[in-house]
PDB file of C-alpha atoms and ligand atoms in Angstrom:
ATOM      1  CA  MET A   1     -25.526  -4.636 -44.925  1.00 76.00           C
ATOM      2  CA  HIS A   2     -23.988  -6.975 -42.343  1.00 91.00           C
ATOM      3  CA  ASP A   3     -22.692 -10.378 -43.361  1.00 95.00           C
ATOM      4  CA  PHE A   4     -23.979 -13.371 -41.377  1.00 98.00           C
ATOM      5  CA  LYS A   5     -22.779 -16.111 -43.731  1.00 97.00           C
ATOM      6  CA  GLY A   6     -21.663 -19.134 -41.706  1.00 97.00           C
ATOM      7  CA  GLN A   7     -23.620 -18.001 -38.634  1.00 98.00           C
ATOM      8  CA  THR A   8     -26.610 -19.724 -37.048  1.00 98.00           C
ATOM      9  CA  VAL A   9     -29.303 -17.487 -35.595  1.00 98.00           C
ATOM     10  CA  ILE A  10     -32.273 -18.378 -33.347  1.00 98.00           C
ATOM     11  CA  VAL A  11     -35.379 -16.145 -33.499  1.00 98.00           C
ATOM     12  CA  THR A  12     -38.226 -16.992 -31.108  1.00 98.00           C
ATOM     13  CA  GLY A  13     -41.724 -16.181 -32.373  1.00 98.00           C
ATOM     14  CA  GLY A  14     -40.046 -15.783 -35.753  1.00 98.00           C
ATOM     15  CA  THR A  15     -42.772 -16.867 -38.164  1.00 98.00           C
ATOM     16  CA  ARG A  16     -44.904 -13.720 -38.016  1.00 95.00           C
ATOM     17  CA  GLY A  17     -44.874 -10.056 -36.993  1.00 95.00           C
ATOM     18  CA  ILE A  18     -41.624  -8.448 -35.893  1.00 97.00           C
ATOM     19  CA  GLY A  19     -39.968 -11.847 -35.516  1.00 98.00           C
ATOM     20  CA  LYS A  20     -40.666 -12.633 -39.165  1.00 98.00           C
ATOM     21  CA  GLY A  21     -39.072  -9.340 -40.242  1.00 98.00           C
ATOM     22  CA  ILE A  22     -36.021 -10.134 -38.105  1.00 98.00           C
ATOM     23  CA  ALA A  23     -35.713 -13.718 -39.371  1.00 98.00           C
ATOM     24  CA  GLU A  24     -36.005 -12.523 -42.990  1.00 98.00           C
ATOM     25  CA  GLY A  25     -33.333  -9.876 -42.372  1.00 98.00           C
ATOM     26  CA  PHE A  26     -30.900 -12.578 -41.196  1.00 98.00           C
ATOM     27  CA  LEU A  27     -31.801 -14.887 -44.099  1.00 98.00           C
ATOM     28  CA  LYS A  28     -31.086 -12.100 -46.600  1.00 98.00           C
ATOM     29  CA  ALA A  29     -27.759 -11.503 -44.828  1.00 98.00           C
ATOM     30  CA  GLY A  30     -26.755 -15.142 -45.369  1.00 98.00           C
ATOM     31  CA  ALA A  31     -27.439 -16.726 -41.952  1.00 98.00           C
ATOM     32  CA  LYS A  32     -28.942 -20.100 -41.189  1.00 98.00           C
ATOM     33  CA  VAL A  33     -32.032 -19.254 -39.134  1.00 98.00           C
ATOM     34  CA  ILE A  34     -33.914 -21.407 -36.626  1.00 98.00           C
ATOM     35  CA  VAL A  35     -37.343 -19.819 -36.238  1.00 98.00           C
ATOM     36  CA  THR A  36     -39.729 -20.907 -33.507  1.00 98.00           C
ATOM     37  CA  TYR A  37     -43.479 -20.598 -33.075  1.00 98.00           C
ATOM     38  CA  THR A  38     -46.041 -22.046 -30.673  1.00 97.00           C
ATOM     39  CA  THR A  39     -49.492 -22.698 -32.127  1.00 96.00           C
ATOM     40  CA  ASN A  40     -49.981 -20.735 -35.347  1.00 97.00           C
ATOM     41  CA  GLU A  41     -49.313 -23.445 -37.948  1.00 97.00           C
ATOM     42  CA  ALA A  42     -50.728 -21.302 -40.765  1.00 97.00           C
ATOM     43  CA  ALA A  43     -48.215 -18.514 -40.094  1.00 97.00           C
ATOM     44  CA  ALA A  44     -45.391 -21.067 -39.962  1.00 98.00           C
ATOM     45  CA  ALA A  45     -46.448 -22.506 -43.338  1.00 98.00           C
ATOM     46  CA  GLN A  46     -46.738 -19.000 -44.798  1.00 98.00           C
ATOM     47  CA  PHE A  47     -43.263 -18.099 -43.524  1.00 98.00           C
ATOM     48  CA  LYS A  48     -41.846 -21.171 -45.275  1.00 97.00           C
ATOM     49  CA  GLN A  49     -43.635 -20.300 -48.500  1.00 98.00           C
ATOM     50  CA  ASP A  50     -42.643 -16.614 -48.427  1.00 98.00           C
ATOM     51  CA  ASN A  51     -38.993 -17.552 -47.941  1.00 98.00           C
ATOM     52  CA  SER A  52     -38.756 -20.587 -50.225  1.00 98.00           C
ATOM     53  CA  GLN A  53     -35.629 -19.135 -51.866  1.00 98.00           C
ATOM     54  CA  PHE A  54     -33.813 -19.585 -48.539  1.00 98.00           C
ATOM     55  CA  ALA A  55     -35.266 -23.070 -47.838  1.00 97.00           C
ATOM     56  CA  GLU A  56     -31.915 -24.705 -47.092  1.00 97.00           C
ATOM     57  CA  ASN A  57     -31.173 -22.050 -44.445  1.00 98.00           C
ATOM     58  CA  ILE A  58     -34.502 -22.292 -42.588  1.00 98.00           C
ATOM     59  CA  ASP A  59     -35.300 -24.604 -39.684  1.00 98.00           C
ATOM     60  CA  ILE A  60     -38.792 -24.079 -38.205  1.00 98.00           C
ATOM     61  CA  GLN A  61     -39.275 -25.507 -34.702  1.00 98.00           C
ATOM     62  CA  LYS A  62     -42.276 -25.578 -32.388  1.00 98.00           C
ATOM     63  CA  LEU A  63     -41.293 -24.201 -28.976  1.00 98.00           C
ATOM     64  CA  ASP A  64     -43.215 -22.788 -26.045  1.00 98.00           C
ATOM     65  CA  VAL A  65     -40.686 -20.602 -24.205  1.00 98.00           C
ATOM     66  CA  THR A  66     -42.690 -20.858 -20.966  1.00 98.00           C
ATOM     67  CA  LYS A  67     -41.904 -24.599 -20.682  1.00 98.00           C
ATOM     68  CA  TYR A  68     -38.500 -25.045 -19.052  1.00 98.00           C
ATOM     69  CA  GLU A  69     -38.069 -28.663 -20.192  1.00 98.00           C
ATOM     70  CA  GLU A  70     -39.043 -27.774 -23.762  1.00 98.00           C
ATOM     71  CA  VAL A  71     -36.454 -24.994 -23.826  1.00 98.00           C
ATOM     72  CA  GLU A  72     -33.781 -27.361 -22.473  1.00 98.00           C
ATOM     73  CA  LYS A  73     -34.703 -29.922 -25.158  1.00 98.00           C
ATOM     74  CA  PHE A  74     -34.610 -27.220 -27.844  1.00 98.00           C
ATOM     75  CA  PHE A  75     -31.019 -26.282 -26.996  1.00 97.00           C
ATOM     76  CA  LYS A  76     -29.988 -29.971 -26.899  1.00 97.00           C
ATOM     77  CA  TYR A  77     -31.459 -30.236 -30.403  1.00 97.00           C
ATOM     78  CA  THR A  78     -29.588 -27.155 -31.706  1.00 96.00           C
ATOM     79  CA  ASP A  79     -26.328 -28.313 -30.099  1.00 94.00           C
ATOM     80  CA  THR A  80     -26.668 -31.762 -31.655  1.00 95.00           C
ATOM     81  CA  LYS A  81     -27.779 -30.554 -35.074  1.00 96.00           C
ATOM     82  CA  TYR A  82     -25.637 -27.420 -35.494  1.00 95.00           C
ATOM     83  CA  GLY A  83     -22.860 -27.810 -32.916  1.00 93.00           C
ATOM     84  CA  SER A  84     -23.384 -24.222 -31.846  1.00 90.00           C
ATOM     85  CA  PHE A  85     -25.040 -20.963 -32.776  1.00 97.00           C
ATOM     86  CA  GLU A  86     -23.942 -17.331 -32.713  1.00 98.00           C
ATOM     87  CA  VAL A  87     -27.075 -15.211 -32.238  1.00 98.00           C
ATOM     88  CA  LEU A  88     -30.220 -15.540 -30.104  1.00 98.00           C
ATOM     89  CA  VAL A  89     -33.084 -13.091 -30.633  1.00 98.00           C
ATOM     90  CA  ASN A  90     -35.678 -13.358 -27.860  1.00 98.00           C
ATOM     91  CA  ASN A  91     -38.604 -11.882 -29.744  1.00 98.00           C
ATOM     92  CA  ALA A  92     -41.603 -13.962 -28.559  1.00 98.00           C
ATOM     93  CA  GLY A  93     -43.922 -11.813 -26.502  1.00 97.00           C
ATOM     94  CA  ILE A  94     -47.596 -11.323 -25.723  1.00 95.00           C
ATOM     95  CA  ARG A  95     -49.863  -8.669 -24.245  1.00 93.00           C
ATOM     96  CA  LYS A  96     -53.096  -9.153 -22.298  1.00 96.00           C
ATOM     97  CA  ASP A  97     -54.305  -5.650 -21.521  1.00 93.00           C
ATOM     98  CA  SER A  98     -56.730  -4.408 -18.898  1.00 96.00           C
ATOM     99  CA  VAL A  99     -56.666  -1.807 -16.168  1.00 97.00           C
ATOM    100  CA  LEU A 100     -54.915  -3.197 -13.120  1.00 98.00           C
ATOM    101  CA  ALA A 101     -57.962  -3.222 -10.835  1.00 98.00           C
ATOM    102  CA  MET A 102     -59.786  -5.462 -13.322  1.00 97.00           C
ATOM    103  CA  MET A 103     -56.799  -7.552 -14.395  1.00 98.00           C
ATOM    104  CA  LYS A 104     -57.242 -11.303 -14.099  1.00 98.00           C
ATOM    105  CA  GLU A 105     -54.561 -13.048 -12.093  1.00 98.00           C
ATOM    106  CA  SER A 106     -53.978 -15.363 -15.079  1.00 98.00           C
ATOM    107  CA  ASP A 107     -53.392 -12.368 -17.400  1.00 98.00           C
ATOM    108  CA  TRP A 108     -50.657 -11.095 -15.076  1.00 98.00           C
ATOM    109  CA  HIS A 109     -48.943 -14.508 -14.921  1.00 98.00           C
ATOM    110  CA  ASP A 110     -49.345 -15.340 -18.634  1.00 98.00           C
ATOM    111  CA  VAL A 111     -47.618 -12.126 -19.678  1.00 98.00           C
ATOM    112  CA  MET A 112     -44.840 -12.542 -17.095  1.00 98.00           C
ATOM    113  CA  ASN A 113     -44.337 -16.161 -18.128  1.00 98.00           C
ATOM    114  CA  VAL A 114     -43.854 -15.468 -21.832  1.00 98.00           C
ATOM    115  CA  ASN A 115     -42.186 -12.036 -21.709  1.00 98.00           C
ATOM    116  CA  LEU A 116     -39.890 -12.581 -18.735  1.00 98.00           C
ATOM    117  CA  ALA A 117     -39.623 -16.186 -17.467  1.00 98.00           C
ATOM    118  CA  GLY A 118     -39.437 -17.452 -21.066  1.00 98.00           C
ATOM    119  CA  ILE A 119     -36.484 -15.180 -21.770  1.00 98.00           C
ATOM    120  CA  PHE A 120     -34.769 -16.265 -18.551  1.00 98.00           C
ATOM    121  CA  TYR A 121     -35.081 -19.911 -19.694  1.00 98.00           C
ATOM    122  CA  MET A 122     -33.832 -19.129 -23.215  1.00 98.00           C
ATOM    123  CA  CYS A 123     -30.888 -17.074 -21.932  1.00 98.00           C
ATOM    124  CA  LYS A 124     -29.928 -19.647 -19.319  1.00 98.00           C
ATOM    125  CA  PHE A 125     -29.415 -22.453 -21.841  1.00 98.00           C
ATOM    126  CA  ALA A 126     -28.099 -20.152 -24.598  1.00 98.00           C
ATOM    127  CA  VAL A 127     -25.401 -18.704 -22.381  1.00 97.00           C
ATOM    128  CA  LYS A 128     -24.119 -22.177 -21.431  1.00 94.00           C
ATOM    129  CA  SER A 129     -23.613 -22.933 -25.099  1.00 94.00           C
ATOM    130  CA  LEU A 130     -22.209 -19.501 -26.050  1.00 96.00           C
ATOM    131  CA  MET A 131     -19.734 -19.475 -23.142  1.00 95.00           C
ATOM    132  CA  ARG A 132     -18.095 -22.603 -24.562  1.00 93.00           C
ATOM    133  CA  LYS A 133     -17.740 -20.770 -27.872  1.00 92.00           C
ATOM    134  CA  ARG A 134     -16.551 -17.537 -26.230  1.00 95.00           C
ATOM    135  CA  TYR A 135     -18.646 -15.568 -28.710  1.00 97.00           C
ATOM    136  CA  GLY A 136     -22.305 -14.675 -28.892  1.00 98.00           C
ATOM    137  CA  ARG A 137     -24.952 -12.048 -29.408  1.00 98.00           C
ATOM    138  CA  ILE A 138     -28.215 -12.017 -27.458  1.00 98.00           C
ATOM    139  CA  ILE A 139     -30.849  -9.466 -28.434  1.00 98.00           C
ATOM    140  CA  ASN A 140     -34.011  -9.172 -26.362  1.00 98.00           C
ATOM    141  CA  ILE A 141     -37.046  -7.458 -27.851  1.00 98.00           C
ATOM    142  CA  SER A 142     -38.363  -5.097 -25.229  1.00 98.00           C
ATOM    143  CA  SER A 143     -40.896  -2.286 -25.692  1.00 96.00           C
ATOM    144  CA  VAL A 144     -40.970   1.449 -25.201  1.00 93.00           C
ATOM    145  CA  MET A 145     -43.695   0.719 -22.617  1.00 91.00           C
ATOM    146  CA  GLU A 146     -40.958  -0.352 -20.185  1.00 93.00           C
ATOM    147  CA  ARG A 147     -39.926   3.306 -19.998  1.00 91.00           C
ATOM    148  CA  TYR A 148     -43.315   5.018 -20.071  1.00 88.00           C
ATOM    149  CA  GLY A 149     -45.794   2.576 -18.579  1.00 88.00           C
ATOM    150  CA  PHE A 150     -49.235   2.773 -20.071  1.00 85.00           C
ATOM    151  CA  GLU A 151     -52.794   2.553 -18.852  1.00 89.00           C
ATOM    152  CA  GLY A 152     -54.060  -1.002 -19.289  1.00 94.00           C
ATOM    153  CA  GLN A 153     -50.544  -2.411 -19.633  1.00 94.00           C
ATOM    154  CA  ALA A 154     -49.223  -2.786 -16.073  1.00 97.00           C
ATOM    155  CA  ASN A 155     -48.390  -6.462 -16.680  1.00 98.00           C
ATOM    156  CA  TYR A 156     -46.820  -5.856 -20.117  1.00 97.00           C
ATOM    157  CA  ALA A 157     -44.851  -2.750 -19.050  1.00 97.00           C
ATOM    158  CA  ALA A 158     -43.586  -4.492 -15.895  1.00 98.00           C
ATOM    159  CA  SER A 159     -42.496  -7.548 -17.882  1.00 98.00           C
ATOM    160  CA  LYS A 160     -40.553  -5.382 -20.348  1.00 98.00           C
ATOM    161  CA  ALA A 161     -38.963  -3.274 -17.584  1.00 97.00           C
ATOM    162  CA  GLY A 162     -37.897  -6.539 -15.952  1.00 98.00           C
ATOM    163  CA  LEU A 163     -36.429  -7.639 -19.260  1.00 98.00           C
ATOM    164  CA  SER A 164     -34.319  -4.490 -19.418  1.00 97.00           C
ATOM    165  CA  ALA A 165     -32.946  -5.232 -15.930  1.00 98.00           C
ATOM    166  CA  LEU A 166     -32.304  -8.876 -16.854  1.00 98.00           C
ATOM    167  CA  THR A 167     -30.434  -7.714 -19.972  1.00 98.00           C
ATOM    168  CA  LYS A 168     -28.184  -5.306 -18.052  1.00 98.00           C
ATOM    169  CA  SER A 169     -27.379  -7.886 -15.355  1.00 98.00           C
ATOM    170  CA  LEU A 170     -26.677 -10.716 -17.793  1.00 98.00           C
ATOM    171  CA  SER A 171     -24.495  -8.463 -19.966  1.00 98.00           C
ATOM    172  CA  LYS A 172     -22.179  -7.926 -16.990  1.00 98.00           C
ATOM    173  CA  GLU A 173     -22.024 -11.646 -16.183  1.00 98.00           C
ATOM    174  CA  VAL A 174     -20.932 -12.723 -19.667  1.00 98.00           C
ATOM    175  CA  ALA A 175     -18.936  -9.722 -20.943  1.00 98.00           C
ATOM    176  CA  THR A 176     -15.531 -11.358 -20.496  1.00 97.00           C
ATOM    177  CA  ARG A 177     -16.690 -14.375 -22.514  1.00 97.00           C
ATOM    178  CA  GLY A 178     -17.189 -12.386 -25.701  1.00 97.00           C
ATOM    179  CA  ILE A 179     -20.980 -12.383 -25.392  1.00 98.00           C
ATOM    180  CA  THR A 180     -22.978  -9.172 -25.725  1.00 98.00           C
ATOM    181  CA  VAL A 181     -26.559  -8.819 -24.477  1.00 98.00           C
ATOM    182  CA  ASN A 182     -28.734  -5.915 -25.587  1.00 98.00           C
ATOM    183  CA  CYS A 183     -32.355  -4.864 -25.985  1.00 98.00           C
ATOM    184  CA  VAL A 184     -34.116  -3.471 -29.012  1.00 98.00           C
ATOM    185  CA  SER A 185     -37.077  -1.480 -27.828  1.00 98.00           C
ATOM    186  CA  PRO A 186     -39.723  -0.846 -30.486  1.00 97.00           C
ATOM    187  CA  GLY A 187     -42.458   1.751 -30.248  1.00 94.00           C
ATOM    188  CA  PHE A 188     -45.589   1.074 -32.276  1.00 92.00           C
ATOM    189  CA  ILE A 189     -44.889  -1.396 -35.062  1.00 94.00           C
ATOM    190  CA  ALA A 190     -47.557  -2.461 -37.549  1.00 89.00           C
ATOM    191  CA  THR A 191     -48.155  -6.130 -36.625  1.00 86.00           C
ATOM    192  CA  GLU A 192     -51.039  -8.306 -35.407  1.00 81.00           C
ATOM    193  CA  LEU A 193     -50.061  -7.450 -31.819  1.00 69.00           C
ATOM    194  CA  ILE A 194     -51.512  -3.963 -32.220  1.00 74.00           C
ATOM    195  CA  GLU A 195     -54.088  -4.762 -34.916  1.00 79.00           C
ATOM    196  CA  ASP A 196     -56.921  -4.928 -32.380  1.00 78.00           C
ATOM    197  CA  LEU A 197     -56.399  -1.372 -31.094  1.00 80.00           C
ATOM    198  CA  PRO A 198     -59.633   0.636 -31.188  1.00 85.00           C
ATOM    199  CA  ASP A 199     -59.538   3.354 -33.903  1.00 87.00           C
ATOM    200  CA  LYS A 200     -59.622   6.196 -31.389  1.00 89.00           C
ATOM    201  CA  LEU A 201     -56.661   4.813 -29.459  1.00 84.00           C
ATOM    202  CA  ARG A 202     -54.762   4.141 -32.706  1.00 86.00           C
ATOM    203  CA  GLU A 203     -55.229   7.797 -33.737  1.00 90.00           C
ATOM    204  CA  SER A 204     -54.151   9.096 -30.354  1.00 89.00           C
ATOM    205  CA  TYR A 205     -50.975   6.965 -30.537  1.00 87.00           C
ATOM    206  CA  LEU A 206     -50.220   8.227 -34.056  1.00 91.00           C
ATOM    207  CA  ALA A 207     -50.642  11.818 -32.892  1.00 94.00           C
ATOM    208  CA  ARG A 208     -47.991  11.259 -30.207  1.00 92.00           C
ATOM    209  CA  ILE A 209     -45.360   9.803 -32.550  1.00 95.00           C
ATOM    210  CA  PRO A 210     -43.071  12.553 -33.928  1.00 96.00           C
ATOM    211  CA  LEU A 211     -42.623  10.654 -37.228  1.00 97.00           C
ATOM    212  CA  LYS A 212     -46.470  10.369 -37.463  1.00 94.00           C
ATOM    213  CA  ARG A 213     -46.542   6.713 -38.506  1.00 94.00           C
ATOM    214  CA  PHE A 214     -46.167   3.237 -37.060  1.00 94.00           C
ATOM    215  CA  GLY A 215     -42.823   1.562 -37.726  1.00 96.00           C
ATOM    216  CA  SER A 216     -42.239  -1.453 -39.951  1.00 96.00           C
ATOM    217  CA  THR A 217     -40.843  -4.849 -39.007  1.00 97.00           C
ATOM    218  CA  GLU A 218     -37.933  -4.196 -41.398  1.00 97.00           C
ATOM    219  CA  GLU A 219     -37.014  -1.070 -39.430  1.00 97.00           C
ATOM    220  CA  VAL A 220     -36.823  -3.119 -36.217  1.00 98.00           C
ATOM    221  CA  ALA A 221     -34.880  -5.861 -37.996  1.00 98.00           C
ATOM    222  CA  ALA A 222     -32.219  -3.372 -39.161  1.00 98.00           C
ATOM    223  CA  CYS A 223     -31.455  -2.488 -35.521  1.00 98.00           C
ATOM    224  CA  VAL A 224     -31.379  -6.132 -34.444  1.00 98.00           C
ATOM    225  CA  LEU A 225     -28.964  -7.016 -37.250  1.00 98.00           C
ATOM    226  CA  PHE A 226     -26.648  -4.188 -36.195  1.00 98.00           C
ATOM    227  CA  LEU A 227     -26.532  -5.384 -32.566  1.00 98.00           C
ATOM    228  CA  ALA A 228     -26.046  -8.979 -33.755  1.00 98.00           C
ATOM    229  CA  SER A 229     -23.150  -8.049 -36.029  1.00 98.00           C
ATOM    230  CA  LYS A 230     -19.453  -8.468 -35.238  1.00 96.00           C
ATOM    231  CA  GLU A 231     -19.162  -4.688 -35.736  1.00 95.00           C
ATOM    232  CA  ALA A 232     -21.290  -4.062 -32.601  1.00 97.00           C
ATOM    233  CA  SER A 233     -18.600  -5.618 -30.398  1.00 96.00           C
ATOM    234  CA  TYR A 234     -18.395  -2.691 -27.929  1.00 98.00           C
ATOM    235  CA  VAL A 235     -22.164  -2.388 -27.355  1.00 98.00           C
ATOM    236  CA  THR A 236     -23.542  -4.393 -24.455  1.00 98.00           C
ATOM    237  CA  GLY A 237     -26.126  -3.934 -21.705  1.00 98.00           C
ATOM    238  CA  SER A 238     -27.788  -1.232 -23.769  1.00 98.00           C
ATOM    239  CA  THR A 239     -31.207  -0.556 -25.269  1.00 97.00           C
ATOM    240  CA  LEU A 240     -31.647   0.652 -28.830  1.00 98.00           C
ATOM    241  CA  GLU A 241     -35.008   2.371 -29.233  1.00 97.00           C
ATOM    242  CA  VAL A 242     -36.923   2.168 -32.544  1.00 97.00           C
ATOM    243  CA  THR A 243     -39.838   4.443 -31.798  1.00 96.00           C
ATOM    244  CA  GLY A 244     -40.168   7.137 -34.454  1.00 97.00           C
ATOM    245  CA  GLY A 245     -39.031   9.614 -31.811  1.00 96.00           C
ATOM    246  CA  LEU A 246     -41.448   8.817 -28.942  1.00 91.00           C
TER     247      LEU A 246
HETATM  248  P1  NDP B 301     -47.112 -10.994 -32.657  1.00 73.53           P
HETATM  249  O1  NDP B 301     -48.282 -11.191 -31.780  1.00 73.53           O
HETATM  250  O2  NDP B 301     -47.334 -10.597 -34.088  1.00 73.53           O
HETATM  251  O3  NDP B 301     -46.213 -12.334 -32.639  1.00 73.53           O
HETATM  252  C1  NDP B 301     -45.846 -12.904 -31.405  1.00 73.53           C
HETATM  253  C2  NDP B 301     -44.958 -14.103 -31.650  1.00 73.53           C
HETATM  254  O4  NDP B 301     -44.630 -14.681 -30.388  1.00 73.53           O
HETATM  255  C3  NDP B 301     -45.657 -15.194 -32.452  1.00 73.53           C
HETATM  256  O5  NDP B 301     -44.731 -15.763 -33.359  1.00 73.53           O
HETATM  257  C4  NDP B 301     -46.056 -16.233 -31.403  1.00 73.53           C
HETATM  258  O6  NDP B 301     -46.100 -17.584 -31.880  1.00 73.53           O
HETATM  259  C5  NDP B 301     -44.910 -16.079 -30.421  1.00 73.53           C
HETATM  260  N1  NDP B 301     -45.276 -16.553 -29.084  1.00 73.53           N
HETATM  261  C6  NDP B 301     -46.354 -16.207 -28.328  1.00 73.53           C
HETATM  262  N2  NDP B 301     -46.349 -16.907 -27.172  1.00 73.53           N
HETATM  263  C7  NDP B 301     -45.248 -17.703 -27.205  1.00 73.53           C
HETATM  264  C8  NDP B 301     -44.694 -18.664 -26.319  1.00 73.53           C
HETATM  265  N3  NDP B 301     -45.272 -18.988 -25.165  1.00 73.53           N
HETATM  266  N4  NDP B 301     -43.540 -19.292 -26.676  1.00 73.53           N
HETATM  267  C9  NDP B 301     -42.933 -19.002 -27.852  1.00 73.53           C
HETATM  268  N5  NDP B 301     -43.417 -18.117 -28.745  1.00 73.53           N
HETATM  269  C10 NDP B 301     -44.556 -17.478 -28.420  1.00 73.53           C
HETATM  270  O7  NDP B 301     -46.174  -9.954 -31.929  1.00 73.53           O
HETATM  271  P2  NDP B 301     -45.196  -8.820 -32.512  1.00 73.53           P
HETATM  272  O8  NDP B 301     -44.469  -9.353 -33.675  1.00 73.53           O
HETATM  273  O9  NDP B 301     -45.923  -7.568 -32.647  1.00 73.53           O
HETATM  274  O10 NDP B 301     -44.208  -8.639 -31.266  1.00 73.53           O
HETATM  275  C11 NDP B 301     -42.967  -9.288 -31.184  1.00 73.53           C
HETATM  276  C12 NDP B 301     -42.200  -8.729 -30.009  1.00 73.53           C
HETATM  277  O11 NDP B 301     -42.084  -7.313 -30.138  1.00 73.53           O
HETATM  278  C13 NDP B 301     -42.898  -8.974 -28.668  1.00 73.53           C
HETATM  279  O12 NDP B 301     -41.932  -9.255 -27.688  1.00 73.53           O
HETATM  280  C14 NDP B 301     -43.577  -7.633 -28.380  1.00 73.53           C
HETATM  281  O13 NDP B 301     -43.768  -7.432 -27.008  1.00 73.53           O
HETATM  282  C15 NDP B 301     -42.569  -6.676 -28.974  1.00 73.53           C
HETATM  283  N6  NDP B 301     -43.120  -5.370 -29.320  1.00 73.53           N
HETATM  284  C16 NDP B 301     -44.093  -5.224 -30.287  1.00 73.53           C
HETATM  285  C17 NDP B 301     -44.586  -3.965 -30.608  1.00 73.53           C
HETATM  286  C18 NDP B 301     -45.593  -3.747 -31.678  1.00 73.53           C
HETATM  287  O14 NDP B 301     -46.014  -2.577 -31.832  1.00 73.53           O
HETATM  288  N7  NDP B 301     -46.018  -4.728 -32.427  1.00 73.53           N
HETATM  289  C19 NDP B 301     -44.080  -2.779 -29.910  1.00 73.53           C
HETATM  290  C20 NDP B 301     -43.072  -3.044 -28.924  1.00 73.53           C
HETATM  291  C21 NDP B 301     -42.628  -4.282 -28.659  1.00 73.53           C
HETATM  292  P3  NDP B 301     -47.377 -18.124 -32.751  1.00 73.53           P
HETATM  293  O15 NDP B 301     -47.179 -17.511 -34.124  1.00 73.53           O
HETATM  294  O16 NDP B 301     -47.288 -19.608 -32.776  1.00 73.53           O
HETATM  295  O17 NDP B 301     -48.608 -17.619 -32.062  1.00 73.53           O
END
């Protein structure tokens, strides 16, 4: 178990799904956690209720990562309220699947905006703050799709492959400032994001996974906490896959 007492952690899209598992992992490890969400008020309220024992360490903020000015304002808020932070987990992500020939232009741009531009905005302002501190951990949640590609997911796979390239480039820019930047790349994790999969597709995915089950949010969180820990000081620009062997 890593110790994050005295550290402030930001988790985007942290009130449900994988982000919730990650945020809860940091809370259990003693961190103060700023969790963001966009529109799902019910999930935000549920997160607060589920984690009432950590109430004094939770700060829930509404933030749309696709809005540059909102992101800038968010980091001004964290700087003013907390002085600084140590860890940023860029978890917020969406998928809007369809075969490329039928894909709506808006579905391409929406996915790119959240999964790639949003992370650029978050990293840009985070790095400015972390460079002053000369310490920081940035973990970007990618997807195994960036490596395989998948029918119906050209936009999603491209956004995640772009994220991997962004991660590698940024890691080189900030290495001498004590900041590491890595990806955690989950396979199929049981969350709402994959809840709508048709049964046949779900079964075919399960058949392909060597461990023969979908992963849990806690299993992703364990990898994120490792990369966010002081002990992971020599790991940067890398991708840690959590895929059940895919
Ligand atoms: P969910 O759909 O369960 O949750 C997505 C989260 O992102 C929500 O908290 C949502 O906020 C937030 N979000 C959506 N749009 C924005 C935005 N514009 N700005 C800020 N936050 C936003 O997804 P998962 O938990 O399943 O996925 C989390 C990450 O893991 C994503 O990056 C996804 O690509 C990746 N991943 C997931 C896999 C899986 O099998 N589930 C596999 C591989 C990767 P709100 O609650 O307000 O809607």
